[in-house]
């Protein structure tokens, strides 16, 4: 038909067109790019038009089901495509919902991603990635295309179909209008509006020109029907020079009877690849070009064997004998007591990693010699792994004692090699950079590897410098993913250096660039780090929960990234603790532990962290008895994986000793804390941690009335203390020693000095100081002052932690003792009842419970 008038298009947009005319018009729009653009011009959008949170920019097309808009997602700062069901087709809402669900279920770089679904004015809308590029129909019509170029595009689209079929989905309307060729070279299938599960598929829908015969007959379509449509599309698109072998393969796919077609889309694509490998070496040339960017390879186009050997010669492992010798010397020289055990772990892990990398490189060279699919992405993935290994080795060659202690953390930055062989993981990688950007992107990636290793080594200033250098190079390209990576590591470095606002700015930039560049995993990493540095470190819990929600939803569509999900759960639990949502925090930490145990294993570095996290949440709820077994398992795991001595093991033992003290197990706590102190003594360079351990040990010694030993520990702690908080903690305990020794005048002086010193400190420190002074004034029989201090502590504790927190027991008990001493039993009674009720479910030390029982008897 001729192109419709603007008035006809306006009637289409407004839903004022009858069904017969609609069918004809939609069929015309399928094949006419000019009219689709005109639909967008006819359908005007005001500046303030919104659907949900999305700000509409312009209409970009219309079809049988609705209008598609270009829109802005202000929360994620990205441009999207939003499809809204037409006003007169509300009865088809379930069909549009099916489209969204079908597309969202697919995890393929060749299927348009679905981001969201919602309802606006009783009309369903879905939000999808906006493809910057024409349909296959328009792409074919723009200029003559050689058959090899057309085949490349359709093979990519066929891979998307194959993925759909393997997820038990059928497209049912595959045609040139539903395939898009993005400006960056990606090929994507859209409009799964007719897709359905194989078990519930129905016929009679689709575009007749590409429908399989059984579909035209009204029979239920299946994956072989999509295969027919694919072959019809490819056959129509090929020029006259297309080889006969390809036409024969397509002819089989176009057989009228489904059983006579290829067994599957994947089988058809494999046949095409096999025949093409006999004819073309283009895949090998592309692969070796990628190797040349990282290794300076040259290509000799000889036999398949020679091509394989040329590929293997293009790369070499950085873990050479000379590198191993250099790392060993540095680790043993600087590591002290840690040196030998650390070198053993480093040698084993780097040796295994390097050999695994070599095997993977051999495999990819076989693939390059045979022109297998996604070989360029596999090579790029392995190049990143090799550069990171090189950077890690460089850090270890210049190790100091601090880096020897962090060796396990540094080694953890080595990304898994097996993901480079996982087709779904490789396909989910950011798109290959444009040819003009390839060299700059490769240079930026080298700087990113250096930044990653430096930050893993704890050398945050060096990491920031390398990340900044990578950003300077990345900004000269059009490659958004590499800009996102650079911003991510800049943000992490700023955060580690305590520059939280700078971290926030760079991490938000990383998330935005990653989203716009279709690098979904990078966006997730940026959101998780925003939760960490903005939500937890920065105390902005509301913002932290928002970033966490973005990461959670994104990971649902990126299955298999267990370590990232475990990290997200860890920071979410920290947010919940900060928000005093203890029950949710405990549930989240348990989910994290279950995830780590079932997917990563008990030997993974995250296992001990997950155990420690649950123990911490339980302790925060006053459930130290429940927490102790988990903390013991965490310490055992750390000792097995890191050896002894190690600072992380010492910190874990410190936490265990604190839990034991909470339950009044002071003799056991002294033993645990002395072991932690012994570990730190063997590991120079930890003054703050040693000061903390001396103080913790002094607490238990005070409870055991070993006051001279406690004083010696406090003297050591005071000598090592650096900041005000350390000095305040020593002051509090010195007052405790004086009170236990009966030196009440000195104890009052010290604790009053403490209360004055923490006037502007965080509330938790102030409460602790008030209670310490309250105990001392009680011992000095200054009961009115005790009552005032306890009342103040109770009010502030309830404000911060809630009216039912176990933390109220201590201040309530103190106030009751003072009131009873003053003879005010009526005032003390309700407070004692409240404290007793809170204590009924709390896990208290025996002496704390005995004091409450004694008060009840006195009452």
Short mmCIF file of C-alpha atoms in Angstrom, two decimals, residues 140-528:
data_model
loop_
_atom_site.label_atom_id
_atom_site.label_comp_id
_atom_site.label_asym_id
_atom_site.label_seq_id
_atom_site.Cartn_x
_atom_site.Cartn_y
_atom_site.Cartn_z
CA UNK A 140 19.54 -3.83 4.96
CA UNK A 141 17.92 -1.04 2.99
CA UNK A 142 20.47 1.64 3.87
CA UNK A 143 23.21 0.23 1.64
CA UNK A 144 24.06 -3.02 -0.17
CA UNK A 145 25.41 -5.54 2.32
CA UNK A 146 27.76 -8.41 1.40
CA UNK A 147 26.48 -11.82 2.39
CA UNK A 148 29.18 -12.34 5.06
CA UNK A 149 28.13 -9.15 6.87
CA UNK A 150 24.47 -10.13 6.70
CA UNK A 151 25.29 -13.61 7.98
CA UNK A 152 27.23 -12.19 10.94
CA UNK A 153 24.22 -10.15 11.99
CA UNK A 154 21.73 -12.99 11.60
CA UNK A 155 23.98 -15.46 13.44
CA UNK A 156 23.95 -13.09 16.41
CA UNK A 157 20.17 -12.83 16.21
CA UNK A 158 19.95 -16.61 15.87
CA UNK A 159 21.95 -16.99 19.08
CA UNK A 160 19.28 -14.90 20.82
CA UNK A 161 16.57 -17.16 19.44
CA UNK A 162 18.48 -20.27 20.52
CA UNK A 163 18.74 -18.89 24.06
CA UNK A 164 15.01 -18.23 24.06
CA UNK A 165 14.26 -21.76 22.92
CA UNK A 166 16.52 -23.22 25.61
CA UNK A 167 14.42 -21.24 28.11
CA UNK A 168 11.28 -22.84 26.60
CA UNK A 169 10.20 -19.62 24.91
CA UNK A 170 9.03 -19.16 21.35
CA UNK A 171 9.15 -15.77 19.68
CA UNK A 172 6.42 -16.46 17.13
CA UNK A 173 7.01 -13.22 15.22
CA UNK A 174 10.65 -13.22 14.16
CA UNK A 175 11.10 -10.85 11.20
CA UNK A 176 13.44 -8.05 10.07
CA UNK A 177 11.39 -5.43 11.94
CA UNK A 178 11.99 -7.21 15.24
CA UNK A 179 15.77 -7.43 14.88
CA UNK A 180 17.86 -4.34 15.65
CA UNK A 181 21.44 -3.46 14.72
CA UNK A 182 22.79 -1.08 17.36
CA UNK A 183 25.31 1.63 16.53
CA UNK A 184 27.92 -0.17 18.64
CA UNK A 185 27.52 -3.33 16.53
CA UNK A 186 25.32 -5.34 18.90
CA UNK A 187 22.45 -7.29 17.38
CA UNK A 188 19.29 -7.63 19.47
CA UNK A 189 15.87 -9.24 19.12
CA UNK A 190 12.92 -7.27 20.38
CA UNK A 191 9.14 -7.54 20.65
CA UNK A 192 8.54 -10.81 22.39
CA UNK A 193 4.89 -9.78 22.52
CA UNK A 194 3.93 -13.02 20.81
CA UNK A 195 6.29 -15.20 22.82
CA UNK A 196 4.88 -17.79 25.19
CA UNK A 197 5.96 -20.93 26.96
CA UNK A 198 6.08 -23.86 24.61
CA UNK A 199 3.52 -25.70 26.70
CA UNK A 200 0.93 -22.94 26.33
CA UNK A 201 1.68 -21.59 22.85
CA UNK A 202 -1.18 -20.87 20.50
CA UNK A 203 -1.16 -20.16 16.81
CA UNK A 204 -2.66 -17.63 14.41
CA UNK A 205 -0.47 -14.71 15.46
CA UNK A 206 2.59 -13.29 13.74
CA UNK A 207 3.52 -11.73 10.39
CA UNK A 208 2.30 -13.89 7.49
CA UNK A 209 5.33 -13.27 5.28
CA UNK A 210 7.59 -14.98 7.80
CA UNK A 211 5.18 -17.42 9.41
CA UNK A 212 5.84 -21.13 9.10
CA UNK A 213 3.25 -23.18 7.19
CA UNK A 214 1.99 -24.89 10.35
CA UNK A 215 1.48 -21.49 11.94
CA UNK A 216 -0.54 -20.32 8.94
CA UNK A 217 -2.63 -23.47 9.27
CA UNK A 218 -3.46 -22.51 12.85
CA UNK A 219 -1.34 -25.20 14.47
CA UNK A 220 0.59 -24.40 17.67
CA UNK A 221 4.01 -22.95 16.79
CA UNK A 222 7.20 -24.14 18.44
CA UNK A 223 10.92 -23.51 18.19
CA UNK A 224 10.97 -24.99 14.68
CA UNK A 225 8.48 -22.30 13.62
CA UNK A 226 10.97 -19.64 14.77
CA UNK A 227 13.68 -21.52 12.85
CA UNK A 228 11.55 -21.24 9.70
CA UNK A 229 11.10 -17.49 10.24
CA UNK A 230 14.84 -17.09 10.84
CA UNK A 231 15.73 -18.95 7.66
CA UNK A 232 13.16 -16.96 5.64
CA UNK A 233 14.60 -13.71 7.00
CA UNK A 234 18.18 -14.69 6.25
CA UNK A 235 17.35 -16.11 2.83
CA UNK A 236 15.58 -12.89 1.83
CA UNK A 237 18.45 -10.74 3.08
CA UNK A 238 21.28 -12.51 1.23
CA UNK A 239 22.70 -11.16 -2.01
CA UNK A 240 23.26 -13.23 -5.14
CA UNK A 241 26.84 -14.07 -4.12
CA UNK A 242 25.77 -16.11 -1.12
CA UNK A 243 27.32 -19.60 -1.28
CA UNK A 244 25.31 -22.65 -2.22
CA UNK A 245 26.15 -24.45 1.04
CA UNK A 246 24.41 -21.67 2.95
CA UNK A 247 21.36 -21.75 0.68
CA UNK A 248 21.13 -25.54 1.19
CA UNK A 249 21.18 -25.16 4.97
CA UNK A 250 18.46 -22.52 4.75
CA UNK A 251 16.40 -24.69 2.44
CA UNK A 252 16.30 -27.39 5.09
CA UNK A 253 15.14 -24.82 7.64
CA UNK A 254 12.38 -23.81 5.21
CA UNK A 255 10.99 -27.32 4.82
CA UNK A 256 7.15 -27.20 4.99
CA UNK A 257 7.00 -30.02 7.56
CA UNK A 258 8.65 -29.19 10.94
CA UNK A 259 10.26 -32.63 11.51
CA UNK A 260 12.30 -32.21 8.30
CA UNK A 261 13.95 -29.01 9.56
CA UNK A 262 17.13 -28.78 11.63
CA UNK A 263 16.81 -30.30 15.12
CA UNK A 264 17.17 -26.88 16.75
CA UNK A 265 18.36 -23.32 16.19
CA UNK A 266 21.57 -24.20 17.99
CA UNK A 267 22.11 -27.12 15.60
CA UNK A 268 21.51 -24.87 12.57
CA UNK A 269 23.99 -22.27 13.87
CA UNK A 270 26.55 -25.00 14.53
CA UNK A 271 26.16 -26.27 10.95
CA UNK A 272 26.63 -22.75 9.59
CA UNK A 273 29.72 -22.27 11.75
CA UNK A 274 31.19 -25.61 10.71
CA UNK A 275 30.77 -24.94 6.99
CA UNK A 276 31.97 -21.37 7.36
CA UNK A 277 35.17 -22.45 9.11
CA UNK A 278 36.13 -24.35 6.00
CA UNK A 279 35.81 -21.19 3.93
CA UNK A 280 36.95 -18.33 6.11
CA UNK A 281 39.78 -17.33 8.43
CA UNK A 282 38.16 -14.06 9.46
CA UNK A 283 37.52 -15.22 13.01
CA UNK A 284 41.22 -16.03 13.52
CA UNK A 285 42.32 -12.64 12.23
CA UNK A 286 39.95 -10.87 14.60
CA UNK A 287 41.11 -12.98 17.52
CA UNK A 288 44.77 -12.32 16.91
CA UNK A 289 44.06 -8.61 16.53
CA UNK A 290 42.66 -8.68 20.06
CA UNK A 291 45.76 -10.51 21.28
CA UNK A 292 47.92 -7.92 19.53
CA UNK A 293 46.42 -5.18 21.71
CA UNK A 294 47.70 -6.87 24.84
CA UNK A 295 50.67 -8.89 23.68
CA UNK A 296 51.90 -7.49 20.38
CA UNK A 297 51.13 -10.68 18.47
CA UNK A 298 51.68 -11.17 14.78
CA UNK A 299 49.59 -13.37 12.54
CA UNK A 300 50.79 -15.99 10.11
CA UNK A 301 47.91 -17.25 7.99
CA UNK A 302 49.12 -20.78 7.41
CA UNK A 303 47.50 -24.08 8.26
CA UNK A 304 45.12 -24.48 11.20
CA UNK A 305 48.01 -25.89 13.26
CA UNK A 306 50.22 -22.95 12.43
CA UNK A 307 47.41 -20.51 13.21
CA UNK A 308 47.03 -22.20 16.59
CA UNK A 309 50.77 -21.93 17.29
CA UNK A 310 50.77 -18.25 16.26
CA UNK A 311 47.90 -17.63 18.67
CA UNK A 312 49.69 -19.35 21.56
CA UNK A 313 52.86 -17.37 20.84
CA UNK A 314 50.87 -14.13 21.19
CA UNK A 315 50.63 -14.48 24.98
CA UNK A 316 52.87 -15.62 27.79
CA UNK A 317 52.20 -16.16 31.47
CA UNK A 318 53.55 -13.44 33.79
CA UNK A 319 54.06 -16.08 36.52
CA UNK A 320 57.55 -17.07 35.42
CA UNK A 321 60.32 -18.63 37.49
CA UNK A 322 61.95 -15.22 37.81
CA UNK A 323 58.68 -13.63 39.01
CA UNK A 324 58.10 -16.44 41.51
CA UNK A 325 61.62 -16.06 42.87
CA UNK A 326 61.18 -12.30 43.24
CA UNK A 327 57.86 -12.66 45.05
CA UNK A 328 59.23 -15.38 47.34
CA UNK A 329 62.19 -13.24 48.34
CA UNK A 330 60.00 -10.22 49.15
CA UNK A 331 57.40 -12.20 51.12
CA UNK A 332 59.96 -14.11 53.19
CA UNK A 333 62.04 -10.99 53.80
CA UNK A 334 59.17 -8.77 54.91
CA UNK A 335 56.71 -11.28 56.31
CA UNK A 336 58.38 -12.20 59.58
CA UNK A 337 56.30 -14.83 61.35
CA UNK A 338 53.80 -14.74 58.50
CA UNK A 339 56.32 -15.08 55.71
CA UNK A 340 56.69 -18.82 55.25
CA UNK A 341 52.96 -19.69 55.51
CA UNK A 342 52.01 -16.74 53.31
CA UNK A 343 54.51 -17.66 50.61
CA UNK A 344 53.18 -21.23 50.61
CA UNK A 345 49.62 -19.96 50.00
CA UNK A 346 50.73 -17.38 47.42
CA UNK A 347 52.79 -19.91 45.50
CA UNK A 348 49.97 -22.43 45.44
CA UNK A 349 47.23 -19.96 44.47
CA UNK A 350 49.21 -18.06 41.84
CA UNK A 351 50.57 -21.29 40.39
CA UNK A 352 47.08 -22.73 40.09
CA UNK A 353 45.70 -19.50 38.66
CA UNK A 354 48.51 -19.21 36.10
CA UNK A 355 48.19 -22.82 34.95
CA UNK A 356 44.40 -22.49 34.67
CA UNK A 357 44.89 -19.34 32.64
CA UNK A 358 47.33 -21.14 30.35
CA UNK A 359 44.85 -23.95 29.72
CA UNK A 360 42.09 -21.44 29.00
CA UNK A 361 44.36 -19.56 26.59
CA UNK A 362 45.15 -22.82 24.81
CA UNK A 363 41.44 -23.56 24.52
CA UNK A 364 40.67 -20.12 23.13
CA UNK A 365 43.46 -20.49 20.58
CA UNK A 366 41.83 -23.72 19.40
CA UNK A 367 38.57 -21.78 19.20
CA UNK A 368 40.21 -18.96 17.26
CA UNK A 369 41.71 -21.41 14.77
CA UNK A 370 38.20 -22.80 14.22
CA UNK A 371 36.33 -19.47 14.25
CA UNK A 372 34.04 -20.47 17.13
CA UNK A 373 31.37 -17.98 18.29
CA UNK A 374 32.18 -15.28 20.89
CA UNK A 375 35.90 -15.94 20.52
CA UNK A 376 36.73 -12.21 20.61
CA UNK A 377 34.88 -11.80 23.90
CA UNK A 378 36.67 -14.82 25.37
CA UNK A 379 40.04 -13.43 24.34
CA UNK A 380 39.24 -10.03 25.82
CA UNK A 381 38.14 -11.70 29.05
CA UNK A 382 41.38 -13.69 29.31
CA UNK A 383 43.42 -10.60 28.47
CA UNK A 384 41.87 -8.86 31.47
CA UNK A 385 42.72 -11.84 33.69
CA UNK A 386 46.30 -11.89 32.47
CA UNK A 387 46.79 -8.16 33.05
CA UNK A 388 45.37 -8.43 36.55
CA UNK A 389 47.63 -11.38 37.36
CA UNK A 390 50.60 -9.35 36.12
CA UNK A 391 49.58 -6.39 38.33
CA UNK A 392 49.12 -8.61 41.41
CA UNK A 393 52.55 -10.15 40.88
CA UNK A 394 53.99 -6.63 40.60
CA UNK A 395 52.49 -5.69 43.96
CA UNK A 396 53.85 -8.82 45.63
CA UNK A 397 57.33 -8.24 44.22
CA UNK A 398 57.38 -5.00 46.26
CA UNK A 399 55.68 -6.42 49.33
CA UNK A 400 56.06 -4.93 52.80
CA UNK A 401 54.81 -6.45 56.03
CA UNK A 402 51.37 -4.85 55.63
CA UNK A 403 50.96 -6.38 52.18
CA UNK A 404 52.10 -9.80 53.39
CA UNK A 405 49.25 -9.66 55.91
CA UNK A 406 46.83 -8.62 53.15
CA UNK A 407 48.03 -11.25 50.67
CA UNK A 408 44.77 -13.19 50.81
CA UNK A 409 42.77 -10.01 50.19
CA UNK A 410 45.06 -9.13 47.29
CA UNK A 411 44.72 -12.59 45.74
CA UNK A 412 40.93 -12.34 46.01
CA UNK A 413 40.90 -9.59 43.33
CA UNK A 414 41.90 -12.20 40.74
CA UNK A 415 38.67 -12.72 38.84
CA UNK A 416 37.64 -16.34 38.11
CA UNK A 417 39.06 -17.68 34.85
CA UNK A 418 36.24 -20.14 34.25
CA UNK A 419 33.83 -17.31 33.51
CA UNK A 420 35.82 -16.65 30.34
CA UNK A 421 34.66 -20.05 29.08
CA UNK A 422 31.07 -19.65 30.23
CA UNK A 423 29.13 -18.56 27.15
CA UNK A 424 26.39 -16.84 29.14
CA UNK A 425 28.95 -14.99 31.29
CA UNK A 426 31.03 -13.99 28.26
CA UNK A 427 27.96 -12.86 26.38
CA UNK A 428 27.00 -10.67 29.35
CA UNK A 429 30.28 -8.79 29.13
CA UNK A 430 30.25 -5.18 27.89
CA UNK A 431 30.29 -4.90 24.09
CA UNK A 432 33.60 -4.99 22.26
CA UNK A 433 34.91 -1.41 21.86
CA UNK A 434 34.62 0.32 18.52
CA UNK A 435 37.73 -0.17 16.35
CA UNK A 436 38.74 3.47 16.75
CA UNK A 437 38.65 3.13 20.53
CA UNK A 438 40.28 -0.29 20.87
CA UNK A 439 43.86 0.86 21.60
CA UNK A 440 42.76 3.50 24.10
CA UNK A 441 40.45 1.01 25.83
CA UNK A 442 43.30 -1.51 26.07
CA UNK A 443 45.52 1.16 27.67
CA UNK A 444 42.75 2.09 30.10
CA UNK A 445 42.28 -1.56 31.03
CA UNK A 446 45.99 -1.88 31.88
CA UNK A 447 45.66 1.07 34.26
CA UNK A 448 42.48 -0.44 35.73
CA UNK A 449 44.36 -3.68 36.43
CA UNK A 450 47.06 -1.70 38.21
CA UNK A 451 44.43 0.17 40.24
CA UNK A 452 42.65 -3.06 41.20
CA UNK A 453 45.86 -4.69 42.43
CA UNK A 454 47.03 -1.59 44.31
CA UNK A 455 43.71 -1.21 46.12
CA UNK A 456 43.65 -4.94 46.90
CA UNK A 457 47.13 -4.48 48.37
CA UNK A 458 45.91 -1.65 50.59
CA UNK A 459 47.91 0.98 48.69
CA UNK A 460 44.97 3.26 48.16
CA UNK A 461 46.82 6.38 47.02
CA UNK A 462 48.61 4.34 44.34
CA UNK A 463 45.30 2.75 43.36
CA UNK A 464 43.64 6.15 43.05
CA UNK A 465 46.48 7.41 40.84
CA UNK A 466 46.17 4.40 38.52
CA UNK A 467 42.36 4.62 38.40
CA UNK A 468 42.57 8.35 37.63
CA UNK A 469 45.04 7.64 34.84
CA UNK A 470 42.67 5.03 33.39
CA UNK A 471 39.83 7.55 33.49
CA UNK A 472 41.88 10.14 31.58
CA UNK A 473 42.43 7.60 28.82
CA UNK A 474 38.88 6.25 28.96
CA UNK A 475 37.37 9.71 28.57
CA UNK A 476 38.99 9.99 25.16
CA UNK A 477 36.91 7.05 23.95
CA UNK A 478 33.20 6.54 23.40
CA UNK A 479 33.38 3.37 25.48
CA UNK A 480 31.07 3.79 28.47
CA UNK A 481 31.93 0.47 30.16
CA UNK A 482 35.63 1.31 30.48
CA UNK A 483 34.71 4.75 31.82
CA UNK A 484 32.47 2.99 34.35
CA UNK A 485 35.29 0.66 35.46
CA UNK A 486 37.67 3.58 35.93
CA UNK A 487 35.08 5.53 37.95
CA UNK A 488 34.30 2.45 40.05
CA UNK A 489 37.89 2.05 41.19
CA UNK A 490 38.31 5.79 41.71
CA UNK A 491 35.26 5.66 43.97
CA UNK A 492 36.54 2.65 45.91
CA UNK A 493 39.94 4.29 46.40
CA UNK A 494 38.36 7.53 47.63
CA UNK A 495 36.16 5.54 49.99
CA UNK A 496 39.10 3.59 51.41
CA UNK A 497 40.87 6.90 52.01
CA UNK A 498 37.87 8.23 53.93
CA UNK A 499 36.86 10.74 51.24
CA UNK A 500 33.23 9.72 51.23
CA UNK A 501 31.79 12.56 49.14
CA UNK A 502 34.38 12.02 46.42
CA UNK A 503 33.62 8.30 46.59
CA UNK A 504 29.93 8.99 46.23
CA UNK A 505 30.42 11.17 43.14
CA UNK A 506 32.61 8.65 41.32
CA UNK A 507 30.48 5.64 42.21
CA UNK A 508 27.32 7.37 40.99
CA UNK A 509 29.19 8.19 37.79
CA UNK A 510 30.24 4.54 37.50
CA UNK A 511 26.66 3.31 37.94
CA UNK A 512 25.32 5.77 35.38
CA UNK A 513 27.99 5.00 32.77
CA UNK A 514 27.62 1.27 33.29
CA UNK A 515 23.85 1.40 32.90
CA UNK A 516 24.06 3.53 29.78
CA UNK A 517 26.77 1.23 28.39
CA UNK A 518 24.75 -1.96 29.04
CA UNK A 519 27.39 -3.18 31.51
CA UNK A 520 24.92 -4.45 34.08
CA UNK A 521 27.40 -6.19 36.36
CA UNK A 522 29.50 -3.06 36.63
CA UNK A 523 26.39 -1.12 37.62
CA UNK A 524 25.67 -3.68 40.34
CA UNK A 525 29.22 -3.38 41.69
CA UNK A 526 28.90 0.41 41.80
CA UNK A 527 25.54 0.24 43.62
CA UNK A 528 26.95 -2.17 46.21
#
